Amino acid sequence: MDPYLGHVYLMGEISNFRIRPNAHQYFSLKDDKAKISAIMFKSNFSKVKFQPEEGMKVLVKGRISLYEPSGSYQIYVESMEPDGLGALYLAFEQLKKKLAAQGVFDLPKKPIPQFPKRIAVVTSQSGAVIHDIMTTVARRYPIVQIVLYPAQVQGQEAAPTIVKQLKRINENGNYDTIIIGRGGGSIEDLWPFNEEVVAQAIVQSKIPVISSVGHETDTTIADLVADLRAATPTAAAELATPVLRDVLLHLQDLNTRLYNAQTKIIGNYKDKVDSLSQNVFLQHPERIYEVYLQKVDYLQDKLHQNFSNSLSRSKTELIQYANRLVQASPRDQIYSYANQVNRLYQILINNVNKIINKNRNVFNSEVATLDSLSPLKTLSRGYAIPTSKSGKVLKNVTDYQVDQEVDLKVKNGNVKLITKEVSEDGNG
């Protein structure tokens, strides 16, 4: 390989770029005159602090090599910086824009407890931050307990340790406030507090978080998402705790004001009691009831009188109703109706008997008429009824034939005959 192509610096515009999560990145670099394919391995791409985008101008360092299958040259990118802006500043602005789009900055801030009992501090155990916080708290509010959760605040491993300690504090759950921070430094030194994982851990914390990162002029993503930002660790301790002396003075003032208010209220009631004690009715309470006792006696007499009058009226009305009931007794009417019912019953019996006798006579007459018309009656007078074998009644001469068997029905039986001669008389 040509030694001049082993360390190459190129400036160009990113083209054909599509982010491949947790993988090698393939894209092109171009300007207005040329274009070259580029590849950046996953290990190198993970070190890039900003998010490359299509059309972004960048400065890359790498090596040129021939890709034999296609016979084309490509650059293997080892590092990448944005053209014009610093990589960390660009990454800061990109993350800030991303969180703003997610609405993280618009979430309601959790209030900082006014009188905390336990405060957790996430910072380096060897730095000046924890010393400043403990000194300030001991001076202002020594009754609060400070618990240090040591974490790296600089370098590649800083962000994971900060997130881990924030999760531990929330899992314990018996803290009122969390202070997270470190002293001043460059943007590279403060970068763990610009990591998205740290921002998300602060947002997800159920315990309010005070961020104190760098100096007053430094602003990190942690400052933006925290519930409260302090310019310095000392300021964070002051925001997290009240001044015990001021609290005691305030309590003393409240106690005095409460005592004075109670004394005033008791005095007012005492004056009112003294005023009421001078009232003539309270000095002689029996007078209050004299008028009422007289009124009760009057009402009692009136009640007895009204009751007697009402009872007398009711008794008179009862006697009147009894007399009217006697006069309107239904006994005579019952006797009269009973006689009438008996008379009507006899009439009904007589009419029914008449109808039965009349119908019996009509029935007997009809029976006699029917009997006189009966064929048996005719047979008893000497007549007979001739029929053929089929049972047909032979009425006319034309119904007979010579040597025909004829059944002859007489009064007391049947006679079988053989026709010898059939002749028709002149009567038709």
Coordinates of C-alpha atoms in Angstrom, one line a residue:
M1 CA 0.0 0.0 0.0
D2 CA 1.2 3.5 -0.8
P3 CA 2.5 5.0 2.5
Y4 CA 1.1 8.4 1.4
L5 CA -2.4 6.9 1.4
G6 CA -2.1 5.4 5.0
H7 CA -3.0 8.7 6.7
V8 CA -5.3 10.8 4.6
Y9 CA -7.4 13.9 5.6
L10 CA -10.5 14.6 3.5
M11 CA -13.1 17.3 3.7
G12 CA -16.4 16.7 1.9
E13 CA -20.1 16.4 2.0
I14 CA -21.8 13.2 3.4
S15 CA -23.9 11.5 0.7
N16 CA -25.9 8.2 0.5
F17 CA -25.9 8.0 4.3
R18 CA -28.4 5.9 6.2
I19 CA -27.8 5.2 9.9
R20 CA -27.2 1.5 10.7
P21 CA -27.7 1.0 14.4
N22 CA -24.9 -0.9 16.1
A23 CA -23.2 -1.7 12.8
H24 CA -20.6 -0.5 10.3
Q25 CA -21.6 2.7 8.5
Y26 CA -21.4 3.0 4.7
F27 CA -21.6 6.3 2.9
S28 CA -19.9 8.6 0.3
L29 CA -17.9 11.8 0.6
K30 CA -18.1 14.3 -2.3
D31 CA -17.5 17.8 -3.4
D32 CA -18.3 19.6 -6.6
K33 CA -15.5 17.8 -8.5
A34 CA -15.2 14.2 -7.1
K35 CA -16.8 11.5 -5.0
I36 CA -15.3 8.5 -3.0
S37 CA -17.0 5.6 -1.2
A38 CA -16.4 5.5 2.6
I39 CA -16.7 2.9 5.3
M40 CA -16.5 3.5 9.1
F41 CA -16.3 0.5 11.3
K42 CA -18.6 0.2 14.4
S43 CA -15.7 0.7 16.9
N44 CA -14.7 4.0 15.3
F45 CA -18.2 5.2 14.7
S46 CA -19.1 4.7 18.4
K47 CA -16.5 7.4 19.3
V48 CA -18.2 10.1 17.2
K49 CA -19.9 12.6 19.5
F50 CA -22.4 14.0 17.0
Q51 CA -25.0 12.4 14.7
P52 CA -23.8 12.5 11.0
E53 CA -26.6 13.6 8.6
E54 CA -27.1 13.6 4.9
G55 CA -25.5 16.7 3.3
M56 CA -23.4 17.6 6.4
K57 CA -19.9 18.8 5.6
V58 CA -17.3 16.9 7.7
L59 CA -13.5 16.5 8.1
V60 CA -12.4 12.9 8.2
K61 CA -9.1 11.1 8.8
G62 CA -8.5 7.6 7.5
R63 CA -6.7 5.5 5.0
I64 CA -7.3 4.8 1.3
S65 CA -7.4 1.2 0.1
L66 CA -8.5 -0.7 -3.0
Y67 CA -11.7 -2.7 -2.8
E68 CA -10.7 -5.5 -5.2
P69 CA -14.1 -7.1 -5.9
S70 CA -15.3 -3.9 -7.5
G71 CA -11.9 -2.5 -8.4
S72 CA -12.6 0.8 -6.8
Y73 CA -10.8 2.9 -4.1
Q74 CA -12.5 3.7 -0.8
I75 CA -11.6 5.4 2.4
Y76 CA -11.7 3.7 5.7
V77 CA -12.7 6.5 8.1
E78 CA -11.1 6.4 11.6
S79 CA -12.4 9.7 12.9
M80 CA -14.9 12.4 11.9
E81 CA -15.3 16.0 12.9
P82 CA -18.0 18.5 11.6
D83 CA -16.6 21.2 9.4
G84 CA -16.8 24.6 11.1
L85 CA -18.5 23.6 14.4
G86 CA -16.9 21.4 17.1
A87 CA -18.1 17.9 17.3
L88 CA -19.2 18.1 20.9
Y89 CA -21.0 21.4 20.4
L90 CA -22.8 19.9 17.4
A91 CA -23.7 16.8 19.4
F92 CA -25.0 19.0 22.3
E93 CA -27.2 21.0 19.9
Q94 CA -28.5 17.8 18.3
L95 CA -29.4 16.2 21.6
K96 CA -31.0 19.4 22.8
K97 CA -33.1 19.6 19.7
K98 CA -34.1 15.9 20.0
L99 CA -35.2 16.3 23.7
A100 CA -37.1 19.5 22.9
A101 CA -39.0 17.6 20.1
Q102 CA -39.9 14.9 22.7
G103 CA -41.3 17.5 25.1
V104 CA -38.8 16.7 27.8
F105 CA -38.1 20.4 28.6
D106 CA -41.8 21.1 28.9
L107 CA -42.4 18.5 31.6
P108 CA -43.5 19.9 35.0
K109 CA -40.7 20.3 37.5
K110 CA -41.0 18.5 40.8
P111 CA -40.9 20.9 43.8
I112 CA -37.8 20.8 46.1
P113 CA -38.8 19.8 49.7
Q114 CA -38.4 22.8 52.1
F115 CA -37.3 20.7 55.1
P116 CA -35.5 17.6 53.9
K117 CA -34.4 14.8 56.2
R118 CA -32.0 13.0 53.8
I119 CA -30.2 14.2 50.7
A120 CA -28.4 12.0 48.2
V121 CA -25.3 13.4 46.4
V122 CA -24.1 11.9 43.1
T123 CA -20.5 13.1 42.5
S124 CA -16.9 12.1 42.8
Q125 CA -15.9 11.1 46.3
S126 CA -12.5 12.7 45.9
G127 CA -13.5 16.0 44.5
A128 CA -14.3 19.4 46.1
V129 CA -18.0 19.1 45.4
I130 CA -19.0 16.8 48.2
H131 CA -16.7 18.8 50.6
D132 CA -18.4 22.1 49.6
I133 CA -21.9 20.6 49.9
M134 CA -21.2 19.1 53.4
T135 CA -19.6 22.3 54.7
T136 CA -22.6 24.4 53.5
V137 CA -25.2 22.0 54.8
A138 CA -23.4 21.7 58.2
R139 CA -23.4 25.5 58.5
R140 CA -27.0 26.0 57.3
Y141 CA -29.0 22.9 58.3
P142 CA -27.0 20.4 60.3
I143 CA -29.9 18.2 61.1
V144 CA -30.2 16.8 57.6
Q145 CA -28.4 13.6 56.6
I146 CA -26.0 13.7 53.6
V147 CA -25.4 10.4 51.8
L148 CA -22.7 10.2 49.0
Y149 CA -23.2 8.0 46.0
P150 CA -19.8 8.1 44.4
A151 CA -19.7 8.2 40.6
Q152 CA -17.2 9.0 37.9
V153 CA -17.9 12.5 36.6
Q154 CA -15.4 12.5 33.7
G155 CA -14.4 10.1 31.0
Q156 CA -16.1 7.3 29.0
E157 CA -17.4 5.4 32.0
A158 CA -18.8 8.4 33.8
A159 CA -22.3 8.4 32.2
P160 CA -23.1 4.7 33.1
T161 CA -22.0 5.2 36.7
I162 CA -24.1 8.3 37.1
V163 CA -27.2 6.5 35.7
K164 CA -26.5 3.5 38.0
Q165 CA -26.4 5.7 41.1
L166 CA -29.5 7.6 40.2
K167 CA -31.4 4.3 39.8
R168 CA -30.0 3.1 43.2
I169 CA -31.2 6.2 44.9
N170 CA -34.7 5.9 43.5
E171 CA -34.9 2.2 44.4
N172 CA -34.1 3.0 48.0
G173 CA -36.8 5.7 47.9
N174 CA -36.1 7.2 51.3
Y175 CA -34.5 10.4 50.1
D176 CA -36.1 13.9 49.8
T177 CA -33.6 15.4 47.3
I178 CA -30.8 14.4 44.9
I179 CA -27.9 16.7 44.1
I180 CA -25.9 15.8 41.0
G181 CA -22.8 17.6 39.8
R182 CA -19.1 18.3 39.5
G183 CA -16.7 21.2 39.4
G184 CA -15.8 23.2 36.4
G185 CA -13.9 22.1 33.3
S186 CA -13.8 22.0 29.5
I187 CA -16.8 20.8 27.5
E188 CA -15.0 17.5 27.1
D189 CA -14.7 17.2 30.9
L190 CA -18.4 18.1 31.4
W191 CA -19.6 15.8 28.5
P192 CA -21.0 12.9 30.7
F193 CA -23.7 15.4 31.8
N194 CA -24.6 15.9 28.1
E195 CA -25.3 12.2 27.5
E196 CA -28.8 11.2 26.6
V197 CA -28.8 8.3 29.1
V198 CA -28.1 10.7 32.0
A199 CA -30.8 13.1 30.8
Q200 CA -33.3 10.3 30.7
A201 CA -32.3 9.0 34.1
I202 CA -32.9 12.5 35.6
V203 CA -36.3 12.8 33.9
Q204 CA -37.4 9.4 35.1
S205 CA -36.3 10.1 38.7
K206 CA -39.2 10.2 41.1
I207 CA -37.1 12.2 43.6
P208 CA -36.5 15.9 42.7
V209 CA -33.0 16.5 41.2
I210 CA -30.8 19.6 41.6
S211 CA -28.1 19.9 39.0
S212 CA -24.8 21.7 39.7
V213 CA -22.4 21.1 36.8
G214 CA -19.4 23.3 36.1
H215 CA -19.4 27.0 36.7
E216 CA -22.2 29.5 36.4
T217 CA -21.5 30.1 32.7
D218 CA -21.6 26.3 31.9
T219 CA -24.9 24.9 30.8
T220 CA -25.4 21.1 30.3
I221 CA -28.3 18.9 29.2
A222 CA -28.5 17.8 32.9
D223 CA -29.1 21.4 33.9
L224 CA -31.9 21.7 31.4
V225 CA -33.8 18.6 32.4
A226 CA -33.2 18.8 36.2
D227 CA -36.0 20.1 38.5
L228 CA -33.7 22.9 39.6
R229 CA -30.3 24.2 38.4
A230 CA -27.7 25.6 40.7
A231 CA -24.7 27.7 39.6
T232 CA -22.3 25.9 42.0
P233 CA -22.3 23.0 44.4
T234 CA -22.5 25.5 47.3
A235 CA -25.5 27.1 45.7
A236 CA -27.1 23.6 45.2
A237 CA -26.7 22.9 49.0
E238 CA -28.3 26.3 49.7
L239 CA -31.2 25.6 47.4
A240 CA -31.7 22.1 49.0
T241 CA -31.7 23.3 52.6
P242 CA -33.0 26.1 54.6
V243 CA -31.0 28.0 57.3
L244 CA -31.8 26.3 60.6
R245 CA -31.3 29.5 62.5
D246 CA -33.8 31.3 60.3
V247 CA -36.2 28.4 60.6
L248 CA -35.9 28.5 64.4
L249 CA -36.4 32.2 64.4
H250 CA -39.4 31.9 62.2
L251 CA -40.9 29.2 64.4
Q252 CA -40.3 31.4 67.5
D253 CA -42.0 34.2 65.7
L254 CA -44.9 32.0 64.8
N255 CA -45.1 30.8 68.4
T256 CA -45.2 34.3 69.6
R257 CA -47.9 35.3 67.1
L258 CA -49.9 32.2 68.0
Y259 CA -49.6 33.0 71.8
N260 CA -50.7 36.6 71.2
A261 CA -53.6 35.5 68.9
Q262 CA -54.8 33.0 71.5
T263 CA -54.5 35.5 74.3
K264 CA -56.5 38.0 72.3
I265 CA -59.2 35.5 71.5
I266 CA -59.4 34.3 75.1
G267 CA -59.6 37.9 76.2
N268 CA -62.5 38.6 73.8
Y269 CA -64.4 35.6 75.1
K270 CA -63.7 36.6 78.7
D271 CA -65.1 40.1 78.0
K272 CA -68.1 38.6 76.4
V273 CA -68.7 36.3 79.4
D274 CA -68.3 39.2 81.8
S275 CA -70.9 41.2 79.7
L276 CA -73.3 38.3 79.7
S277 CA -72.9 37.7 83.4
Q278 CA -74.3 41.2 84.0
N279 CA -77.6 40.3 82.2
V280 CA -80.5 40.3 84.6
F281 CA -82.0 37.1 83.2
L282 CA -78.7 35.3 83.6
Q283 CA -78.4 36.5 87.2
H284 CA -82.0 35.3 87.8
P285 CA -82.6 32.5 85.3
E286 CA -85.9 31.6 86.8
R287 CA -87.4 34.7 85.4
I288 CA -86.8 33.5 81.9
Y289 CA -89.2 30.6 82.4
E290 CA -92.0 32.4 84.3
V291 CA -93.6 33.7 81.1
Y292 CA -93.2 30.3 79.4
L293 CA -94.7 28.5 82.4
Q294 CA -97.8 30.7 82.3
K295 CA -98.1 30.1 78.6
V296 CA -97.8 26.4 79.1
D297 CA -100.6 26.5 81.7
Y298 CA -102.8 28.5 79.4
L299 CA -102.2 26.2 76.5
Q300 CA -102.8 23.1 78.7
D301 CA -106.2 24.5 79.8
K302 CA -107.1 25.3 76.2
L303 CA -106.1 21.8 75.1
H304 CA -108.4 20.2 77.8
Q305 CA -111.3 22.5 76.8
N306 CA -110.9 21.8 73.1
F307 CA -110.7 18.0 73.8
S308 CA -113.9 18.1 75.9
N309 CA -115.7 20.0 73.3
S310 CA -114.6 17.7 70.5
L311 CA -115.5 14.6 72.6
S312 CA -119.0 16.1 73.2
R313 CA -119.6 16.8 69.6
S314 CA -118.5 13.4 68.6
K315 CA -120.8 11.8 71.1
T316 CA -123.8 13.8 69.8
E317 CA -123.0 12.8 66.2
L318 CA -122.7 9.2 67.2
I319 CA -126.2 9.2 68.8
Q320 CA -127.7 10.9 65.7
Y321 CA -126.1 8.2 63.4
A322 CA -127.5 5.4 65.7
N323 CA -131.0 6.8 65.4
R324 CA -130.8 7.1 61.7
L325 CA -129.5 3.6 61.5
V326 CA -132.5 2.3 63.5
Q327 CA -134.9 4.2 61.3
A328 CA -133.3 2.9 58.1
S329 CA -133.2 -0.7 59.3
P330 CA -133.5 -3.2 56.4
R331 CA -135.3 -5.9 58.4
D332 CA -138.8 -5.1 57.1
Q333 CA -137.5 -4.8 53.5
I334 CA -135.8 -8.2 53.9
Y335 CA -139.1 -9.8 55.1
S336 CA -141.0 -8.2 52.2
Y337 CA -138.4 -9.4 49.6
A338 CA -138.4 -12.9 51.1
N339 CA -142.2 -13.1 50.6
Q340 CA -141.9 -11.8 47.1
V341 CA -139.2 -14.4 46.4
N342 CA -141.4 -17.2 47.7
R343 CA -144.4 -16.1 45.6
L344 CA -142.3 -15.8 42.5
Y345 CA -140.8 -19.2 43.2
Q346 CA -144.3 -20.8 43.3
I347 CA -145.3 -19.0 40.1
L348 CA -142.1 -20.3 38.4
I349 CA -142.9 -23.9 39.6
N350 CA -146.4 -23.7 38.2
N351 CA -145.3 -22.3 34.9
V352 CA -142.6 -25.0 34.5
N353 CA -145.1 -27.8 35.2
K354 CA -147.5 -26.3 32.6
I355 CA -144.8 -26.2 30.0
I356 CA -143.7 -29.8 30.8
N357 CA -147.4 -31.1 30.5
K358 CA -147.9 -29.2 27.3
N359 CA -144.7 -30.6 25.8
R360 CA -145.6 -34.1 27.0
N361 CA -149.0 -33.9 25.2
V362 CA -147.4 -32.6 22.0
F363 CA -144.8 -35.4 22.2
N364 CA -147.5 -38.1 22.7
S365 CA -149.4 -36.7 19.7
E366 CA -146.3 -36.8 17.5
V367 CA -145.5 -40.3 18.6
A368 CA -149.0 -41.4 17.7
T369 CA -148.8 -39.8 14.3
L370 CA -145.4 -41.3 13.7
D371 CA -146.6 -44.7 14.8
S372 CA -149.6 -44.5 12.4
L373 CA -147.2 -43.8 9.5
S374 CA -144.8 -46.6 10.5
P375 CA -144.4 -49.4 7.9
L376 CA -144.9 -51.9 10.6
K377 CA -148.3 -50.5 11.3
T378 CA -149.1 -50.9 7.6
L379 CA -147.9 -54.5 7.7
S380 CA -150.1 -55.2 10.7
R381 CA -153.1 -54.3 8.5
G382 CA -152.2 -57.1 6.0
Y383 CA -149.9 -55.4 3.7
A384 CA -146.4 -56.6 2.6
I385 CA -143.2 -55.0 1.2
P386 CA -141.5 -56.8 -1.7
T387 CA -137.7 -56.3 -2.2
S388 CA -135.1 -57.7 -4.7
K389 CA -132.0 -59.6 -3.6
S390 CA -130.2 -56.2 -3.6
G391 CA -132.7 -54.8 -1.1
K392 CA -134.4 -52.5 -3.6
V393 CA -138.1 -52.0 -2.9
L394 CA -140.2 -53.2 -5.9
K395 CA -142.9 -50.7 -6.4
N396 CA -143.9 -51.0 -10.1
V397 CA -144.6 -53.9 -12.5
T398 CA -141.5 -53.0 -14.4
D399 CA -139.4 -53.8 -11.4
Y400 CA -140.4 -57.4 -11.6
Q401 CA -139.1 -60.2 -13.9
V402 CA -140.3 -63.7 -14.5
D403 CA -138.6 -66.3 -12.3
Q404 CA -137.2 -63.5 -10.1
E405 CA -136.7 -64.2 -6.4
V406 CA -138.6 -61.7 -4.3
D407 CA -138.3 -61.2 -0.6
L408 CA -141.6 -60.3 0.9
K409 CA -141.7 -58.6 4.3
V410 CA -144.8 -59.3 6.3
K411 CA -145.9 -58.4 9.8
N412 CA -144.1 -61.2 11.6
G413 CA -141.4 -62.3 9.2
N414 CA -140.1 -62.7 5.6
V415 CA -141.4 -64.8 2.7
K416 CA -139.3 -65.8 -0.4
L417 CA -141.3 -65.9 -3.6
I418 CA -140.6 -66.8 -7.3
T419 CA -142.3 -64.6 -9.9
K420 CA -144.3 -66.7 -12.3
E421 CA -146.0 -64.0 -14.4
V422 CA -145.9 -60.3 -14.6
S423 CA -148.8 -58.4 -16.1
E424 CA -149.6 -54.7 -16.1
D425 CA -153.2 -53.5 -15.6
G426 CA -154.7 -50.6 -17.4
N427 CA -154.4 -48.1 -14.5
G428 CA -150.7 -47.4 -15.3

